[in-house]
PDB file of N, CA and C in Angstrom:
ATOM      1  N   UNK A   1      53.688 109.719  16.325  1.00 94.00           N
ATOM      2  CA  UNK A   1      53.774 108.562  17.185  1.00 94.00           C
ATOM      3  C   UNK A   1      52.366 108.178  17.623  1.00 94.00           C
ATOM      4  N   UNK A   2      52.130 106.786  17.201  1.00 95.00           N
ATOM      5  CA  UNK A   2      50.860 106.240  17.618  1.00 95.00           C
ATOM      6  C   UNK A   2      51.145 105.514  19.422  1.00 95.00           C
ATOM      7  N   UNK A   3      50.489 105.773  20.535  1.00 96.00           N
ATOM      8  CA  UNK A   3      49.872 104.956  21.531  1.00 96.00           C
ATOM      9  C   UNK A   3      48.584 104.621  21.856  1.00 96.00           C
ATOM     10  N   UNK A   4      48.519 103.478  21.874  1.00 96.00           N
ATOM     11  CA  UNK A   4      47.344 102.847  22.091  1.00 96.00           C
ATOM     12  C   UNK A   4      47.411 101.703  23.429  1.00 96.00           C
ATOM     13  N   UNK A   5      46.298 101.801  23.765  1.00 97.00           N
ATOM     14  CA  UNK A   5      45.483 100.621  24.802  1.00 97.00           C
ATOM     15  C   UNK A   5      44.148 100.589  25.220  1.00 97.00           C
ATOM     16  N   UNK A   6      43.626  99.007  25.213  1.00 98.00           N
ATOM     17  CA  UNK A   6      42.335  98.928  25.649  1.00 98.00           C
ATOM     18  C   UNK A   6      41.783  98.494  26.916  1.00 98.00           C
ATOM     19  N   UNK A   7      40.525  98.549  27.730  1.00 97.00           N
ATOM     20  CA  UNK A   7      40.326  97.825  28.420  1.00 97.00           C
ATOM     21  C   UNK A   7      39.211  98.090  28.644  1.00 97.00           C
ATOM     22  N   UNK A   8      38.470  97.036  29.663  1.00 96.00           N
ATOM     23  CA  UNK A   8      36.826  96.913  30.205  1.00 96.00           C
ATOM     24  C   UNK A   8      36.937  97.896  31.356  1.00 96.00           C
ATOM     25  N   UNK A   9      35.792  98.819  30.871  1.00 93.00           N
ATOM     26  CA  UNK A   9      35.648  99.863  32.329  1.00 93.00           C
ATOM     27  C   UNK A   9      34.228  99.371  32.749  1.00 93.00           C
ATOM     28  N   UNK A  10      34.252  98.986  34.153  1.00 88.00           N
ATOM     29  CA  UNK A  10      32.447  98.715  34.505  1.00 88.00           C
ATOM     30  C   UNK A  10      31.627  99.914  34.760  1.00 88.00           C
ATOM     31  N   UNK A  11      30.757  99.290  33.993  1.00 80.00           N
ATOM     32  CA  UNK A  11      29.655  99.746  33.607  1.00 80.00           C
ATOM     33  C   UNK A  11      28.594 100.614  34.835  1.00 80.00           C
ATOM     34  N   UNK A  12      28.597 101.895  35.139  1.00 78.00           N
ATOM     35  CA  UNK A  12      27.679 102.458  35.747  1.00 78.00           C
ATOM     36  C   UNK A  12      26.092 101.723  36.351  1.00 78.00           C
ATOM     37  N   UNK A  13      25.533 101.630  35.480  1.00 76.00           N
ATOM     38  CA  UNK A  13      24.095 101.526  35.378  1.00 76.00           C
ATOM     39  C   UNK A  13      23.855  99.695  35.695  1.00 76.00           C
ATOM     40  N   UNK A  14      24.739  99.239  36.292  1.00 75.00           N
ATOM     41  CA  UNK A  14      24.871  97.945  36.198  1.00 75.00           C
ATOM     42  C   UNK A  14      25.083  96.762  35.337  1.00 75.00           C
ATOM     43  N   UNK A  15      24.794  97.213  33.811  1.00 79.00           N
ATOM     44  CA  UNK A  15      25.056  96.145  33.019  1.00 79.00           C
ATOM     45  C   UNK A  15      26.472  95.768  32.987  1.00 79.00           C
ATOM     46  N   UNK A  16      26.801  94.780  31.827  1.00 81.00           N
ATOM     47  CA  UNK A  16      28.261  94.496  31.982  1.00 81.00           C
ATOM     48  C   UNK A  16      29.107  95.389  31.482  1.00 81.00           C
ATOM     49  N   UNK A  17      30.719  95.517  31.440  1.00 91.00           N
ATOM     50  CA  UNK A  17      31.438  96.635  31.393  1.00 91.00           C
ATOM     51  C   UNK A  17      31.258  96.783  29.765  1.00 91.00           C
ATOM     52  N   UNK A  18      32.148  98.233  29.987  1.00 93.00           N
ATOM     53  CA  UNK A  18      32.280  98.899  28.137  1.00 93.00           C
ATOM     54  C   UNK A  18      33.224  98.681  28.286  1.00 93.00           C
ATOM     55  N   UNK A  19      33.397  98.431  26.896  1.00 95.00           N
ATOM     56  CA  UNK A  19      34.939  98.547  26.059  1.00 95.00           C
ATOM     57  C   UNK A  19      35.407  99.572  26.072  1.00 95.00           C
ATOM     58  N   UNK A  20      36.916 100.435  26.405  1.00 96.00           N
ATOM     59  CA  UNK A  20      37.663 101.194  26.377  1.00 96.00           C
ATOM     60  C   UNK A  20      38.831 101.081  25.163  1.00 96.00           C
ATOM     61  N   UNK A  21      39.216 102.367  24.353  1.00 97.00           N
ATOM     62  CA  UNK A  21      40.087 102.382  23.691  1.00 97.00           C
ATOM     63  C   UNK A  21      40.759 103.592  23.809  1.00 97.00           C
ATOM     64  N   UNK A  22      41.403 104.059  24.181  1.00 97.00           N
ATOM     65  CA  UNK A  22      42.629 105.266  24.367  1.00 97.00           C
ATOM     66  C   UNK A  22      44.032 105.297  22.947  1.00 97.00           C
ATOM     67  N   UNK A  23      43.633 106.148  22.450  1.00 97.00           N
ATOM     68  CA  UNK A  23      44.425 106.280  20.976  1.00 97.00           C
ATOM     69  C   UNK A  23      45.496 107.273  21.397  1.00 97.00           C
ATOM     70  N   UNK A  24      46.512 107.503  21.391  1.00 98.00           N
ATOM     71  CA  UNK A  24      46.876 109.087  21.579  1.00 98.00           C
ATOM     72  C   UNK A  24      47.796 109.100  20.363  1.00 98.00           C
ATOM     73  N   UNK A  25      47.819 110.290  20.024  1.00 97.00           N
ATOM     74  CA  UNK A  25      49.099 110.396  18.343  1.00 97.00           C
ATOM     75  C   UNK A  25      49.492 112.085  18.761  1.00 97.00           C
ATOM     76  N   UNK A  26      50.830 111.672  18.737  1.00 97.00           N
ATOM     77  CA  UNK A  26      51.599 112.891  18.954  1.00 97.00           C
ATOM     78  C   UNK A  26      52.457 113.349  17.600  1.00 97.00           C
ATOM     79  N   UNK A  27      52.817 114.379  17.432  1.00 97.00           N
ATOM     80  CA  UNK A  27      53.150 115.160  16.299  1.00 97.00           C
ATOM     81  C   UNK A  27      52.627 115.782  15.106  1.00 97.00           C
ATOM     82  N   UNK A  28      53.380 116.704  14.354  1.00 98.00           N
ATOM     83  CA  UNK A  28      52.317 117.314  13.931  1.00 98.00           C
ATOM     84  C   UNK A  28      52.024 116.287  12.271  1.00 98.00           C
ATOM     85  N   UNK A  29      53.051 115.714  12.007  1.00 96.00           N
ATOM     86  CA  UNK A  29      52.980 114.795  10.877  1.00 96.00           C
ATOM     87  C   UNK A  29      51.868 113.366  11.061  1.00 96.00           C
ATOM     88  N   UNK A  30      51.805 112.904  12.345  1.00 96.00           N
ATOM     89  CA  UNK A  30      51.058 112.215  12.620  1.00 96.00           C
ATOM     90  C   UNK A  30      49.280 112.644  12.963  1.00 96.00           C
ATOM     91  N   UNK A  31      49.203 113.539  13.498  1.00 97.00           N
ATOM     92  CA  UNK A  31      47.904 114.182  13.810  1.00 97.00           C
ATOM     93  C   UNK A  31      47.547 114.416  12.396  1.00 97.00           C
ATOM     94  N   UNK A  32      48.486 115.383  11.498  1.00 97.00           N
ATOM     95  CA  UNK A  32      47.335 115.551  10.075  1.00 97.00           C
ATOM     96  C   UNK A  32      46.645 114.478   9.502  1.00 97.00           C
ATOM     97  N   UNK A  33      47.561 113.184   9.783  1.00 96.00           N
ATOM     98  CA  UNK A  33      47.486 111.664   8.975  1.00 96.00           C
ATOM     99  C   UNK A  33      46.392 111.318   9.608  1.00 96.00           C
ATOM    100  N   UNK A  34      46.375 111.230  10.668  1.00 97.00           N
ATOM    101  CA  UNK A  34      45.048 110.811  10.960  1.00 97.00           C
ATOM    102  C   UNK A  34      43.714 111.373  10.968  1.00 97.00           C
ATOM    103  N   UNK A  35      43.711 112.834  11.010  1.00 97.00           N
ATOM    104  CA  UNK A  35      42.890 113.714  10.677  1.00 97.00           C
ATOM    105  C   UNK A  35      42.293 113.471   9.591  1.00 97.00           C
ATOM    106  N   UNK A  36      43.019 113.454   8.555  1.00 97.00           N
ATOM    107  CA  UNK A  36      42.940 113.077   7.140  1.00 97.00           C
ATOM    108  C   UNK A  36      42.032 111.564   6.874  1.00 97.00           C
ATOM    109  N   UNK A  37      42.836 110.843   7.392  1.00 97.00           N
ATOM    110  CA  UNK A  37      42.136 109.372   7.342  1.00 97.00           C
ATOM    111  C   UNK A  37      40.618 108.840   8.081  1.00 97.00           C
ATOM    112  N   UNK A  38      40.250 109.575   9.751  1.00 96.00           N
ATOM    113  CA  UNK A  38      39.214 110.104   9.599  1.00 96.00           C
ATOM    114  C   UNK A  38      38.029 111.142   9.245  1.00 96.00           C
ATOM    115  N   UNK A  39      38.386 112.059   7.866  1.00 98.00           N
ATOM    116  CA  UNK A  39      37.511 112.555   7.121  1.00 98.00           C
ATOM    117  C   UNK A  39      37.872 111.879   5.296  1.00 98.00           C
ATOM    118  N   UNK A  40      38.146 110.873   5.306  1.00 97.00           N
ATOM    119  CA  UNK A  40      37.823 109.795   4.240  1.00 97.00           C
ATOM    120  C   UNK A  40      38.899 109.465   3.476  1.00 97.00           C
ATOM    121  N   UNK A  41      40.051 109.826   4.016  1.00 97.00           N
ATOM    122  CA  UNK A  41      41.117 109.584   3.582  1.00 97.00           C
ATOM    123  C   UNK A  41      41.947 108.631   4.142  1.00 97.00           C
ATOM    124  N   UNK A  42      42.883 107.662   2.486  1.00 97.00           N
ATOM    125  CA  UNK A  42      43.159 106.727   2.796  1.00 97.00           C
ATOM    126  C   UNK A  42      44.412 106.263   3.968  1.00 97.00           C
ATOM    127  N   UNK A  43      44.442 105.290   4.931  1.00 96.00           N
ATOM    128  CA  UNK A  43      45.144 104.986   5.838  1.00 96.00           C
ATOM    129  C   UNK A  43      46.795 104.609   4.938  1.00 96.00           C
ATOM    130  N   UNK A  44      47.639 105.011   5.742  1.00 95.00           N
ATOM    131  CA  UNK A  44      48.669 105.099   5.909  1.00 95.00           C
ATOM    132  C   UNK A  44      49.157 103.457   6.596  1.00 95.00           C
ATOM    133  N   UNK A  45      50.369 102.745   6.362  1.00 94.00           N
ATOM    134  CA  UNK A  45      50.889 101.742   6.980  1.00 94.00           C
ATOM    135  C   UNK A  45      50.678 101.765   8.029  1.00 94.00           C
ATOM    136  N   UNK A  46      51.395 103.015   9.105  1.00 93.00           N
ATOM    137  CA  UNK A  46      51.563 103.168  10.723  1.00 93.00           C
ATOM    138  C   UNK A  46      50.075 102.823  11.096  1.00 93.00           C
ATOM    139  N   UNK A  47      48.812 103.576  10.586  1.00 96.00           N
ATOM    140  CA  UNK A  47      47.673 103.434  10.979  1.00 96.00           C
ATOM    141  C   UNK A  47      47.740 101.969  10.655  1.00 96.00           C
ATOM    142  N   UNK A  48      47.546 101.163   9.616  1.00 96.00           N
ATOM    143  CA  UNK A  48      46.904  99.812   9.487  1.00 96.00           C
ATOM    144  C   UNK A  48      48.076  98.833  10.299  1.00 96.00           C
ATOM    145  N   UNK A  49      48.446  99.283  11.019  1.00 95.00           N
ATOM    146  CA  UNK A  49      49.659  98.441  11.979  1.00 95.00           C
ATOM    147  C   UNK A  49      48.865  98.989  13.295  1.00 95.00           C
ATOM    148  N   UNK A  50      48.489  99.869  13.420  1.00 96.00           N
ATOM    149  CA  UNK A  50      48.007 100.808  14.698  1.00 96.00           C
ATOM    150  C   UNK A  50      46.966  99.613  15.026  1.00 96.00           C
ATOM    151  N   UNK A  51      46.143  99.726  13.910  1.00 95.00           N
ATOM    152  CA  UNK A  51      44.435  98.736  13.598  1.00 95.00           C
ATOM    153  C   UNK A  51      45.019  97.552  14.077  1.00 95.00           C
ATOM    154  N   UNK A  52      45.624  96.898  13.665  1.00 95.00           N
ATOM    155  CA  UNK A  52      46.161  95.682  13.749  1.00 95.00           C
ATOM    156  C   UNK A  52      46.266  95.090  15.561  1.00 95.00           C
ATOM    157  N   UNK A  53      46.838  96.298  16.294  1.00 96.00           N
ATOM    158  CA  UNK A  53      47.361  96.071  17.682  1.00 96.00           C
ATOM    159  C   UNK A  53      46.500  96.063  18.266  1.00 96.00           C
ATOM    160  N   UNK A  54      45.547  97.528  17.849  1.00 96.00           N
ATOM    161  CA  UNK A  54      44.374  97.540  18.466  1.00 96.00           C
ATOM    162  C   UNK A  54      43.400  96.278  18.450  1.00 96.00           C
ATOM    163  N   UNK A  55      43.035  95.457  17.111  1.00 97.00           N
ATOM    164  CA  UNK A  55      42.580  94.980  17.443  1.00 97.00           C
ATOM    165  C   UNK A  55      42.804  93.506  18.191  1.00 97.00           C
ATOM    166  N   UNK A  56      44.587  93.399  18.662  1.00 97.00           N
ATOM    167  CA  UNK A  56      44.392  92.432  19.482  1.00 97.00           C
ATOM    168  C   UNK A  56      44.486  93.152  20.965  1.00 97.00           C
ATOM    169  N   UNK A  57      44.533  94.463  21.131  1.00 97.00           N
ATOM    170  CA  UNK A  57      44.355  94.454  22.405  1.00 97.00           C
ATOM    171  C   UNK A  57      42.810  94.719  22.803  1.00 97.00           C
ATOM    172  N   UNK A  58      42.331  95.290  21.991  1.00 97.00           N
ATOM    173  CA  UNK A  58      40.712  94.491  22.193  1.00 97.00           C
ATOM    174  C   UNK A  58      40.066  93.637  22.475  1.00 97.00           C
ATOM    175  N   UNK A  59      41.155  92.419  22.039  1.00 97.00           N
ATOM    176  CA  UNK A  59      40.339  91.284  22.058  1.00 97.00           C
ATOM    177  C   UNK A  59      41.229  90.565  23.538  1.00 97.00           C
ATOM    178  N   UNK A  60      41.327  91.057  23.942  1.00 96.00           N
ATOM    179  CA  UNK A  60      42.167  90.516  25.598  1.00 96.00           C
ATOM    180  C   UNK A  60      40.906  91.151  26.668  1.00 96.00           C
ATOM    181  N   UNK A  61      40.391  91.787  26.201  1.00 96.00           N
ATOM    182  CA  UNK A  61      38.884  91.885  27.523  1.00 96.00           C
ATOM    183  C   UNK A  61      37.702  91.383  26.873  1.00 96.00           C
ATOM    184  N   UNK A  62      36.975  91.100  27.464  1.00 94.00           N
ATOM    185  CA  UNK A  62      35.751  90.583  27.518  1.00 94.00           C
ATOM    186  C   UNK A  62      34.557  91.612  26.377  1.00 94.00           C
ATOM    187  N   UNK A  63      34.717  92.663  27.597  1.00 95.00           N
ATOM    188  CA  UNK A  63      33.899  93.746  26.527  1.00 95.00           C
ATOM    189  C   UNK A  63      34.016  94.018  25.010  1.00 95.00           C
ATOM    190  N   UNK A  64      35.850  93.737  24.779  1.00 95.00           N
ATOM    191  CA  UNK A  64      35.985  94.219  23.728  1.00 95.00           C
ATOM    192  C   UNK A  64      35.733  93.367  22.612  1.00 95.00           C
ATOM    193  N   UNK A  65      35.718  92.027  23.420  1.00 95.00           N
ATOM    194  CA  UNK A  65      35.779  90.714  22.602  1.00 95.00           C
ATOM    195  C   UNK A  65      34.118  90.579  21.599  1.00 95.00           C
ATOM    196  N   UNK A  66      33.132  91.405  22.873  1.00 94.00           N
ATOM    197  CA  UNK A  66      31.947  91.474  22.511  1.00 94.00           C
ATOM    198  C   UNK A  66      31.923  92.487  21.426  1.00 94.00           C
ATOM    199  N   UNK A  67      32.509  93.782  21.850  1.00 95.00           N
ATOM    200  CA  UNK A  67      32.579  94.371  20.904  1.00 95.00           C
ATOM    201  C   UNK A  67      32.456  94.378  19.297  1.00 95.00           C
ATOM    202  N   UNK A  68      34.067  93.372  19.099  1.00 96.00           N
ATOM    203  CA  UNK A  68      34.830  92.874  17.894  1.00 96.00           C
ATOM    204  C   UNK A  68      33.643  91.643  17.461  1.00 96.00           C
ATOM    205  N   UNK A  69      32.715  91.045  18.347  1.00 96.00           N
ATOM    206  CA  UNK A  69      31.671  90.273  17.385  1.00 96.00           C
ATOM    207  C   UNK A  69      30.402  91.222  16.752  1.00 96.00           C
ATOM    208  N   UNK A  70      30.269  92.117  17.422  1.00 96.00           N
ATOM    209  CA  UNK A  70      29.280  92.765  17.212  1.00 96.00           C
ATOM    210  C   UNK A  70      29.515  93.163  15.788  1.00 96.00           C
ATOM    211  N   UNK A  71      30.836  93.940  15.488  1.00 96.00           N
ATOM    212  CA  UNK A  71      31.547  94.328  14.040  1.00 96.00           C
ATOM    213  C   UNK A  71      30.914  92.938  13.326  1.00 96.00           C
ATOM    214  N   UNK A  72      31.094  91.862  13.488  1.00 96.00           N
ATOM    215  CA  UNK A  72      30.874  91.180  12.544  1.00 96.00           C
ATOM    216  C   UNK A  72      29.853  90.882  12.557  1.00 96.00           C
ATOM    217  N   UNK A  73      28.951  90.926  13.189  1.00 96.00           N
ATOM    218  CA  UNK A  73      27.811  90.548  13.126  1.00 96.00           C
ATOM    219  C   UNK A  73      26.792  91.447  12.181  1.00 96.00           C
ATOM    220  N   UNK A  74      27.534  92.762  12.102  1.00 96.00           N
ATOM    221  CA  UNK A  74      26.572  93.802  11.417  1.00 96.00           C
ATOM    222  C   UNK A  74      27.333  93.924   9.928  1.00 96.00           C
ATOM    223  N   UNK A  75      28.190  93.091   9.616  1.00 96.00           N
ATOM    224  CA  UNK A  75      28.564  92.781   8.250  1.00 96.00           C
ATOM    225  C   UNK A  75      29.993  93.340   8.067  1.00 96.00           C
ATOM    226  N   UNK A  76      30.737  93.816   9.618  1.00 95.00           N
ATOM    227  CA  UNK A  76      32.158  94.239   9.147  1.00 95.00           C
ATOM    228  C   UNK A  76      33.084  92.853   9.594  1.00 95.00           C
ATOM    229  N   UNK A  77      34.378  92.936   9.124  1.00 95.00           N
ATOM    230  CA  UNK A  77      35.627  91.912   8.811  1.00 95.00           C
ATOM    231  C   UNK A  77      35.160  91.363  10.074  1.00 95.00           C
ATOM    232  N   UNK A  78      35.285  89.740  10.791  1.00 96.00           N
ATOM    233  CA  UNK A  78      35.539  89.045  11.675  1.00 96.00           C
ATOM    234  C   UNK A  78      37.063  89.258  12.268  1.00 96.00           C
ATOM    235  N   UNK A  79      37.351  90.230  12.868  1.00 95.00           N
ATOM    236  CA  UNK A  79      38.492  90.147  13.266  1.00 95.00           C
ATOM    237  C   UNK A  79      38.956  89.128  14.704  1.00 95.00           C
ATOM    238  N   UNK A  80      37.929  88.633  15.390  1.00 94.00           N
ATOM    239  CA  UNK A  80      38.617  87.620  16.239  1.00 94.00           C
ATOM    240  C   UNK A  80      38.878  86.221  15.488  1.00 94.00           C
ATOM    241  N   UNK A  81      38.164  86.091  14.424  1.00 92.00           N
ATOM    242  CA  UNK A  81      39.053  84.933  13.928  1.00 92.00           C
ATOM    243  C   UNK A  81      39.769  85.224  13.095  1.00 92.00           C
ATOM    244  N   UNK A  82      40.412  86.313  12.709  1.00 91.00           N
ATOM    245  CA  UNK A  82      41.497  86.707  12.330  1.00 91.00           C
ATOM    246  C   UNK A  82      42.517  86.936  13.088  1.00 91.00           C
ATOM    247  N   UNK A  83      42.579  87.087  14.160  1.00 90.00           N
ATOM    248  CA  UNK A  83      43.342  86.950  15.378  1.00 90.00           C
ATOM    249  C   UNK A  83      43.934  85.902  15.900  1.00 90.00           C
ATOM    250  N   UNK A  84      42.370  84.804  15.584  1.00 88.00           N
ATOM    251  CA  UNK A  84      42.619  83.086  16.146  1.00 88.00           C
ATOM    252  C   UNK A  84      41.942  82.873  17.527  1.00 88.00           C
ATOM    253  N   UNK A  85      41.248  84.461  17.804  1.00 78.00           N
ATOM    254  CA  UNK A  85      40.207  84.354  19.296  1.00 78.00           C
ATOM    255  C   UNK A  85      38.995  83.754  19.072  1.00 78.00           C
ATOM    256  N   UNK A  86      38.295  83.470  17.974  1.00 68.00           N
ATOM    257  CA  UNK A  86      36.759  83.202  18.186  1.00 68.00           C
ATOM    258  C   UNK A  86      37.069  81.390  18.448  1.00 68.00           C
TER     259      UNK A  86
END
């Protein structure tokens, strides 16, 4: 079982807030899968549905919104206009 949620935590040192992401995966069929998928192995549906949520609940704060440009800016997928946020 995948849970997920994001949000802007402010920032200590005064700048503007960080992006927060809280993943949790319970079981033991699910933990190997992802284990697996972060040491280079390929994602599973549940995960690319997981990706999917995540990245619109990312894109509902500010931070994360910055975040998700930054990805594109350094040459990964544009996912807020894949969303329909930019």
């Amino acid at each position: 079982m995948y849970e997920s949620r994001a949000y802007d935590k402010p920032a200590v040192e005064g700048f503007g807030p960080d992006p927060v992401v809280v993943l949790v995966v319970t079981g033991t069929h699910d933990v190997s899968r992802l284990v697996n998928l972060l040491n280079g192995g390929q994602p599973v549906i549940e995960q690319l549905e997981i990706g999917e949520r995540l990245a619109a609940q990312v894109a509902r704060h500010n931070a994360g919104r910055a975040a998700l440009k930054l990805l594109a800016q350094h040459g990964g997928p544009d996912l807020l206009q894949k969303l329909g946020e930019s």
